[in-house]
Short mmCIF file of the C-alpha atoms (twelve columns), coordinates in Angstrom:
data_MODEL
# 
_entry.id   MODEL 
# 
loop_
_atom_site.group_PDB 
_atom_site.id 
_atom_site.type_symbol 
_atom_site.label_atom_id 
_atom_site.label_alt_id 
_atom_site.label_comp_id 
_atom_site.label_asym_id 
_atom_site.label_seq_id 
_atom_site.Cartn_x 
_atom_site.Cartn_y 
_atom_site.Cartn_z 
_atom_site.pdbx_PDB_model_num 
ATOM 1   C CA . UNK A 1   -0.819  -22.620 11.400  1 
ATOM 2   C CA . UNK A 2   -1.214  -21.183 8.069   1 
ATOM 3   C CA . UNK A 3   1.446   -19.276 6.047   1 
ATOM 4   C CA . UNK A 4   -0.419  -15.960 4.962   1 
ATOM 5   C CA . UNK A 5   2.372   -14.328 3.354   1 
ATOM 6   C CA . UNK A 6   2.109   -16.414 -0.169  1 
ATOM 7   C CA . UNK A 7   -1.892  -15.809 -0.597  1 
ATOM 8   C CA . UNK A 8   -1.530  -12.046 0.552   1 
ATOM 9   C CA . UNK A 9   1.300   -11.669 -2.256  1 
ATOM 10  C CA . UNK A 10  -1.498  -13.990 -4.666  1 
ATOM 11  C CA . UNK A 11  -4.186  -11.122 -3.858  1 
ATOM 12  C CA . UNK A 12  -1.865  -8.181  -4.465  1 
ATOM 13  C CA . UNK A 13  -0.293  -9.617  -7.542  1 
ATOM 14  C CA . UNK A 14  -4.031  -10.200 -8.992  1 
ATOM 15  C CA . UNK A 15  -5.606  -6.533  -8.149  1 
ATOM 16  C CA . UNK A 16  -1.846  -5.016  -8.782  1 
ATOM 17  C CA . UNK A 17  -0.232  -6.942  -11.593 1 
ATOM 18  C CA . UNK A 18  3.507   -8.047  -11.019 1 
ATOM 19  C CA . UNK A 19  5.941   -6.181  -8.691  1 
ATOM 20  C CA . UNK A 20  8.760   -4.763  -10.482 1 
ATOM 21  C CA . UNK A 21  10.679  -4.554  -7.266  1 
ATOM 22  C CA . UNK A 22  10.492  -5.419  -3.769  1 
ATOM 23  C CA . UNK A 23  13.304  -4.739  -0.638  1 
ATOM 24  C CA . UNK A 24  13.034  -6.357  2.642   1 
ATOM 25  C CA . UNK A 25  13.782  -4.646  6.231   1 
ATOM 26  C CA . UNK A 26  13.791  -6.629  9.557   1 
ATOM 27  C CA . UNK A 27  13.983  -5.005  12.612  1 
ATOM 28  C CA . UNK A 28  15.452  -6.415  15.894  1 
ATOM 29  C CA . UNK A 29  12.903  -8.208  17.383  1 
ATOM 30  C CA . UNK A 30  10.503  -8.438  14.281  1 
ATOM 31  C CA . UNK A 31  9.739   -10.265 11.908  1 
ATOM 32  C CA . UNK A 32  10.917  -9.410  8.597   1 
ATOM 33  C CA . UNK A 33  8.795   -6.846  6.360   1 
ATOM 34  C CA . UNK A 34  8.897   -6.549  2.336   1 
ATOM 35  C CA . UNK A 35  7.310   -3.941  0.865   1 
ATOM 36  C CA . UNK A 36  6.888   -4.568  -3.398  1 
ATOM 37  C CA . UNK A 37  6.327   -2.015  -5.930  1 
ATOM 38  C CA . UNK A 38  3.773   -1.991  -8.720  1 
ATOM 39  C CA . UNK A 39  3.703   0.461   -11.778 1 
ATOM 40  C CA . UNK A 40  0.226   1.099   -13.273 1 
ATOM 41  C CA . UNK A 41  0.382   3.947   -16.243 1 
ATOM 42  C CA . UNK A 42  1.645   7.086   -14.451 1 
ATOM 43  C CA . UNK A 43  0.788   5.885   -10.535 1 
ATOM 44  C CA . UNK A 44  3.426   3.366   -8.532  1 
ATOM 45  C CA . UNK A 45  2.030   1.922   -5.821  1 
ATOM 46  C CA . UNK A 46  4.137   0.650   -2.813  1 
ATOM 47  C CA . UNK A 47  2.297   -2.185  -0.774  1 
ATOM 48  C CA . UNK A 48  3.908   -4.028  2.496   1 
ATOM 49  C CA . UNK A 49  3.770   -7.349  2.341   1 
ATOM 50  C CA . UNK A 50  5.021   -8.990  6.180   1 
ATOM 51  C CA . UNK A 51  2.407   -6.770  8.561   1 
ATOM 52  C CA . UNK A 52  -0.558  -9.474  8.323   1 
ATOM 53  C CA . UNK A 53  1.769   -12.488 9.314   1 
ATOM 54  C CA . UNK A 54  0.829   -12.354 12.554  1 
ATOM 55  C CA . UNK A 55  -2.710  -10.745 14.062  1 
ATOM 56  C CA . UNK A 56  -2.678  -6.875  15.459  1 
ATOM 57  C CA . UNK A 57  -3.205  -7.689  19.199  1 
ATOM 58  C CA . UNK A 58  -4.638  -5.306  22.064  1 
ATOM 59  C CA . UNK A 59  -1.665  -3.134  23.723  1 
ATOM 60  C CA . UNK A 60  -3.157  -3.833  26.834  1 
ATOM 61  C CA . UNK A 61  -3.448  -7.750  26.563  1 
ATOM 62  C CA . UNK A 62  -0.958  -9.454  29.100  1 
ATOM 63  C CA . UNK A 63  -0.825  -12.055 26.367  1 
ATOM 64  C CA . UNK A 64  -0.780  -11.560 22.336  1 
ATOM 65  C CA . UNK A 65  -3.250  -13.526 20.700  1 
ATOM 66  C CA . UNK A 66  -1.539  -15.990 18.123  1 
ATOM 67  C CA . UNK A 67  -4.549  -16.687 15.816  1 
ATOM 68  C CA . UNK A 68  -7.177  -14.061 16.515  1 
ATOM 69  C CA . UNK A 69  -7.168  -10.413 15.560  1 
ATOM 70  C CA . UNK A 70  -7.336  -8.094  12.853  1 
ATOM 71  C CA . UNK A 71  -4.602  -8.660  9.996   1 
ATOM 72  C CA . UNK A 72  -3.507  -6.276  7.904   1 
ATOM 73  C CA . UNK A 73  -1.420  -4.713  5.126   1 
ATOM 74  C CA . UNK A 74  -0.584  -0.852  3.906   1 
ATOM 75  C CA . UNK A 75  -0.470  0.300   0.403   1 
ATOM 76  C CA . UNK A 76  0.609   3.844   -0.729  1 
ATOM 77  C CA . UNK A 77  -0.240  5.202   -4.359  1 
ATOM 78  C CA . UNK A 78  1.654   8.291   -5.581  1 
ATOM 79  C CA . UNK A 79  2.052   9.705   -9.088  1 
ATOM 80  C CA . UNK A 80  5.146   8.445   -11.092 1 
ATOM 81  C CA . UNK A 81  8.594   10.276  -12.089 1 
ATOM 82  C CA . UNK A 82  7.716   13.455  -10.031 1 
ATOM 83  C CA . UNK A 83  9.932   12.440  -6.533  1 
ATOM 84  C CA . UNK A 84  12.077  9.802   -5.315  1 
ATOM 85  C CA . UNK A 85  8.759   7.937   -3.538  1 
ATOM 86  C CA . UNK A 86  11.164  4.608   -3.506  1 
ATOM 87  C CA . UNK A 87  13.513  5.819   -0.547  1 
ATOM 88  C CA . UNK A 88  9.516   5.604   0.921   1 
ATOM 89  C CA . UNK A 89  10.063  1.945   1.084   1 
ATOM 90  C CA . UNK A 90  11.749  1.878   4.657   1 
ATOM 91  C CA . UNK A 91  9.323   4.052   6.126   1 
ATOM 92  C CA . UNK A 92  6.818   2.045   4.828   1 
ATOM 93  C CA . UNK A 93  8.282   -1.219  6.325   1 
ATOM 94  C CA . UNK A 94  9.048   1.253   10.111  1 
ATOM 95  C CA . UNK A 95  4.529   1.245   9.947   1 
ATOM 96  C CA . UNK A 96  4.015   -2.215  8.819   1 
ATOM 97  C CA . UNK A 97  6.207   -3.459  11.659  1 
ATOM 98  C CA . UNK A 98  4.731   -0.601  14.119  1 
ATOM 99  C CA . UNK A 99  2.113   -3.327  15.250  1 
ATOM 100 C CA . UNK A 100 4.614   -5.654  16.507  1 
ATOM 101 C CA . UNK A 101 7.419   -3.049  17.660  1 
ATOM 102 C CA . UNK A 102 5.380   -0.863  19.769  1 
ATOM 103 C CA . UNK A 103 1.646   -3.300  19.577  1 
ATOM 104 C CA . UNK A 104 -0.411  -0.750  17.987  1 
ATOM 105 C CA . UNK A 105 -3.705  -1.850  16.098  1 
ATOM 106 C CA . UNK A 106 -3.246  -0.253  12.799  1 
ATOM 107 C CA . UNK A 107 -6.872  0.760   11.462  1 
ATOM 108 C CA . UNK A 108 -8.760  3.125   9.155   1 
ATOM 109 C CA . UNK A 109 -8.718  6.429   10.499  1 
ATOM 110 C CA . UNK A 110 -5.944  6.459   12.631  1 
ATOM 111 C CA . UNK A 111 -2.528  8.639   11.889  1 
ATOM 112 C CA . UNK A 112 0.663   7.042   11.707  1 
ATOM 113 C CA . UNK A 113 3.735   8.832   11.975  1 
ATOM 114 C CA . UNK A 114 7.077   7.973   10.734  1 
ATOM 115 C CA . UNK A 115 8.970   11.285  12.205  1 
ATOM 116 C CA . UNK A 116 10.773  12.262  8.935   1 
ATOM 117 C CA . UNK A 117 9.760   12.639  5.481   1 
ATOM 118 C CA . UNK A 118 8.189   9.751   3.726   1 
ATOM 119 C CA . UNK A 119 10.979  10.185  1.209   1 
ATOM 120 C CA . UNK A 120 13.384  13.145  0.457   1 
ATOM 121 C CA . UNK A 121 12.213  16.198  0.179   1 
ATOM 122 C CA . UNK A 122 8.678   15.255  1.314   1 
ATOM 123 C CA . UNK A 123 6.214   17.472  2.779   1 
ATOM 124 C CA . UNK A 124 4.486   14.074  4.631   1 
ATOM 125 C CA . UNK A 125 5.962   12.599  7.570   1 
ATOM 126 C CA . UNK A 126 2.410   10.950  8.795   1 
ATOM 127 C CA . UNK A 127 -0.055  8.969   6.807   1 
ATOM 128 C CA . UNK A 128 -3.946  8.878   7.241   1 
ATOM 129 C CA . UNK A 129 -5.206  4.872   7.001   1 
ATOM 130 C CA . UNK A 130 -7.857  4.847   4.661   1 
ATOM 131 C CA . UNK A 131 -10.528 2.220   4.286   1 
ATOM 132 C CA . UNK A 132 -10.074 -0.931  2.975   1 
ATOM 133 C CA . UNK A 133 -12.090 -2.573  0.298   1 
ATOM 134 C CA . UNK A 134 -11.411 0.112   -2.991  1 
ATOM 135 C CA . UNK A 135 -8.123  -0.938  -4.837  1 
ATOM 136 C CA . UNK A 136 -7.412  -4.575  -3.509  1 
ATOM 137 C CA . UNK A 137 -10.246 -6.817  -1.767  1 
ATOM 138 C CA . UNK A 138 -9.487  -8.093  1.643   1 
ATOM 139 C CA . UNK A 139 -8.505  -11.641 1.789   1 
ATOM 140 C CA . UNK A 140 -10.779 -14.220 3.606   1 
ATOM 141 C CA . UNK A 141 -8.898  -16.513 5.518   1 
ATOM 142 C CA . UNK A 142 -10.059 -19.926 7.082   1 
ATOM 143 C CA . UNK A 143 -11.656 -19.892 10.283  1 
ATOM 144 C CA . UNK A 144 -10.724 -18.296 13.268  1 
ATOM 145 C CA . UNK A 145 -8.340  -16.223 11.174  1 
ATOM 146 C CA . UNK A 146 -9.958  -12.743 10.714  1 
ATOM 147 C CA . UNK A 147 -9.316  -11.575 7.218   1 
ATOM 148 C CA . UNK A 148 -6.057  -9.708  5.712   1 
ATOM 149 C CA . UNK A 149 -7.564  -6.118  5.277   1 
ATOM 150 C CA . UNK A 150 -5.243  -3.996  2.584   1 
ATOM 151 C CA . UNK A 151 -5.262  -0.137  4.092   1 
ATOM 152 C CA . UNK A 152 -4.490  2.774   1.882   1 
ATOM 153 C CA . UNK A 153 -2.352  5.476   3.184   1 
ATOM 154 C CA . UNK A 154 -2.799  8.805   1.996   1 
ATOM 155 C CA . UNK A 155 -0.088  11.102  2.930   1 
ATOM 156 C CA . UNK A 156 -1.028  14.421  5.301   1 
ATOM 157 C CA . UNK A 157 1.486   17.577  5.613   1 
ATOM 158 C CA . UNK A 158 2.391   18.441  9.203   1 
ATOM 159 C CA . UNK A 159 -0.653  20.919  9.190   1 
ATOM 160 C CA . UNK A 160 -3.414  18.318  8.163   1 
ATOM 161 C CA . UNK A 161 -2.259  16.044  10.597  1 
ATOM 162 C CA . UNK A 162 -2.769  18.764  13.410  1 
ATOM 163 C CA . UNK A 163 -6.374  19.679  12.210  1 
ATOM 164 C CA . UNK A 164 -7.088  16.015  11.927  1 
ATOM 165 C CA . UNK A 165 -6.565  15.439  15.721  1 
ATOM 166 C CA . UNK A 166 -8.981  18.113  16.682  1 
ATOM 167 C CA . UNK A 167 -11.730 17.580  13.847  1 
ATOM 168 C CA . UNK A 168 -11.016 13.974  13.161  1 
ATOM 169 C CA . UNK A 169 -10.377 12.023  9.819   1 
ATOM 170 C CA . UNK A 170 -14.095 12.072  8.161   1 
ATOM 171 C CA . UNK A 171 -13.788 15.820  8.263   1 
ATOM 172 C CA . UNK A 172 -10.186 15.951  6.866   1 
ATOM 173 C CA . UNK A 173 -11.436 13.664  4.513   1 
ATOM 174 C CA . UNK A 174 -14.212 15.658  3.154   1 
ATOM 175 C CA . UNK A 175 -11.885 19.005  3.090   1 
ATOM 176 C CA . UNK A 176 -10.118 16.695  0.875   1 
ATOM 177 C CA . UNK A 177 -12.761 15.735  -1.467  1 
ATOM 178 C CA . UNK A 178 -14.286 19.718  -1.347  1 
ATOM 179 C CA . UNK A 179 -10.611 21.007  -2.833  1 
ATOM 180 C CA . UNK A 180 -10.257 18.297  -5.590  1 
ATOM 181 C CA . UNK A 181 -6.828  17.274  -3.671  1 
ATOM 182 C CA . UNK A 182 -4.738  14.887  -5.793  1 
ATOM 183 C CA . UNK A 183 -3.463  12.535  -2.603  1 
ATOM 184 C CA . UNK A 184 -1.466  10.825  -4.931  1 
ATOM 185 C CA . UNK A 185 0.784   14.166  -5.850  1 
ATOM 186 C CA . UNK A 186 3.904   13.037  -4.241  1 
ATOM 187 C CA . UNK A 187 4.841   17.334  -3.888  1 
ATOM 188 C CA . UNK A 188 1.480   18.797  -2.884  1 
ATOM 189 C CA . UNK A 189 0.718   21.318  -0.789  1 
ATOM 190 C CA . UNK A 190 -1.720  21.137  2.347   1 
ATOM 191 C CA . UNK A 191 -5.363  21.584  1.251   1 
ATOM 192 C CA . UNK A 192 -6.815  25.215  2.629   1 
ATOM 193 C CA . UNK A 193 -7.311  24.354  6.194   1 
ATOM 194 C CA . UNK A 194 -9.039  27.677  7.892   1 
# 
């Protein structure tokens, strides 16, 4: 079986540049999750590095596939020096591990909720998963293995994550892009909504 973990961290040190920190959190039962942190200009990005050690499986499979299924990891970008976004890092690390904790399949266009702020003073306690492909490539891995997708998270107040149940990401998405919403504004408010 192959270790992922050190070509994952390969790929996001190449489309990232070197981490200037990283924490770990295990959970009971789990294994453990790092998440590293990457300065670029004005914009830190936070990316999880422990999610794509073992496949996502079906919640309804008796049995957990060990080699087969969708791997992936979860990167947040927010603008530098305007809130504490590091205290993010254990909530981050709470989503990475959500697969194996409570065997969700984390993909693009699902919500993820963390419950409380994503750090102090927050108006975000759920993230929209993004798709894959934009800031760092997915990682091929040797067959069976499907490949290590890296899923950006973009941060919805309580009232975007309402409307985006009932009228689904794409169009949350696109109210987004209408209003020139900076996603990466760690203190924003929710984008006009009626």
């Amino acid at each position: 079986m192959v270790d992922v973990l050190p070509l994952v961290e390969a790929r996001l040190r190449t489309a990232l540049g070197e981490p200037d920190a990283r924490a770990a959190v295990t959970f009971l039962g789990t294994d453990r999750i790092e998440v590293l942190r990457f300065h670029e200009d004005d914009i830190v990005r936070y990316a999880t590095l422990g999610m794509s050690a073992q496949p996502m499986s079906d919640p309804t499979a008796v049995l957990a596939d060990p080699v087969e299924g969708p791997r992936a990891e979860l990167v947040l970008s927010v603008r530098a020096g305007l809130a504490d976004t590091d205290k993010a890092l254990r909530p981050l690390a709470v989503l990475a591990a959500s697969p194996q904790v409570e065997g969700v399949i984390v993909a693009p266009g699902a919500s993820l909720d963390v419950g409380e702020p994503l750090w102090p003073g927050a108006p975000f306690s759920s993230v929209l998963v993004a798709e894959p492909g934009g800031l760092v490539e997915d990682l091929a891995l040797d067959e069976p293995l499907d490949p290590v997708r890296f899923l950006p998270l973009l941060p919805m107040t309580a009232n975007e994550a309402a409307w985006k149940r009932v009228h689904g990401a794409q169009a949350l998405q696109e109210r987004w892009l209408t209003h020139g919403t900076d996603l990466r504004d760690p203190s924003r408010k929710s984008v006009p909504l009626d």
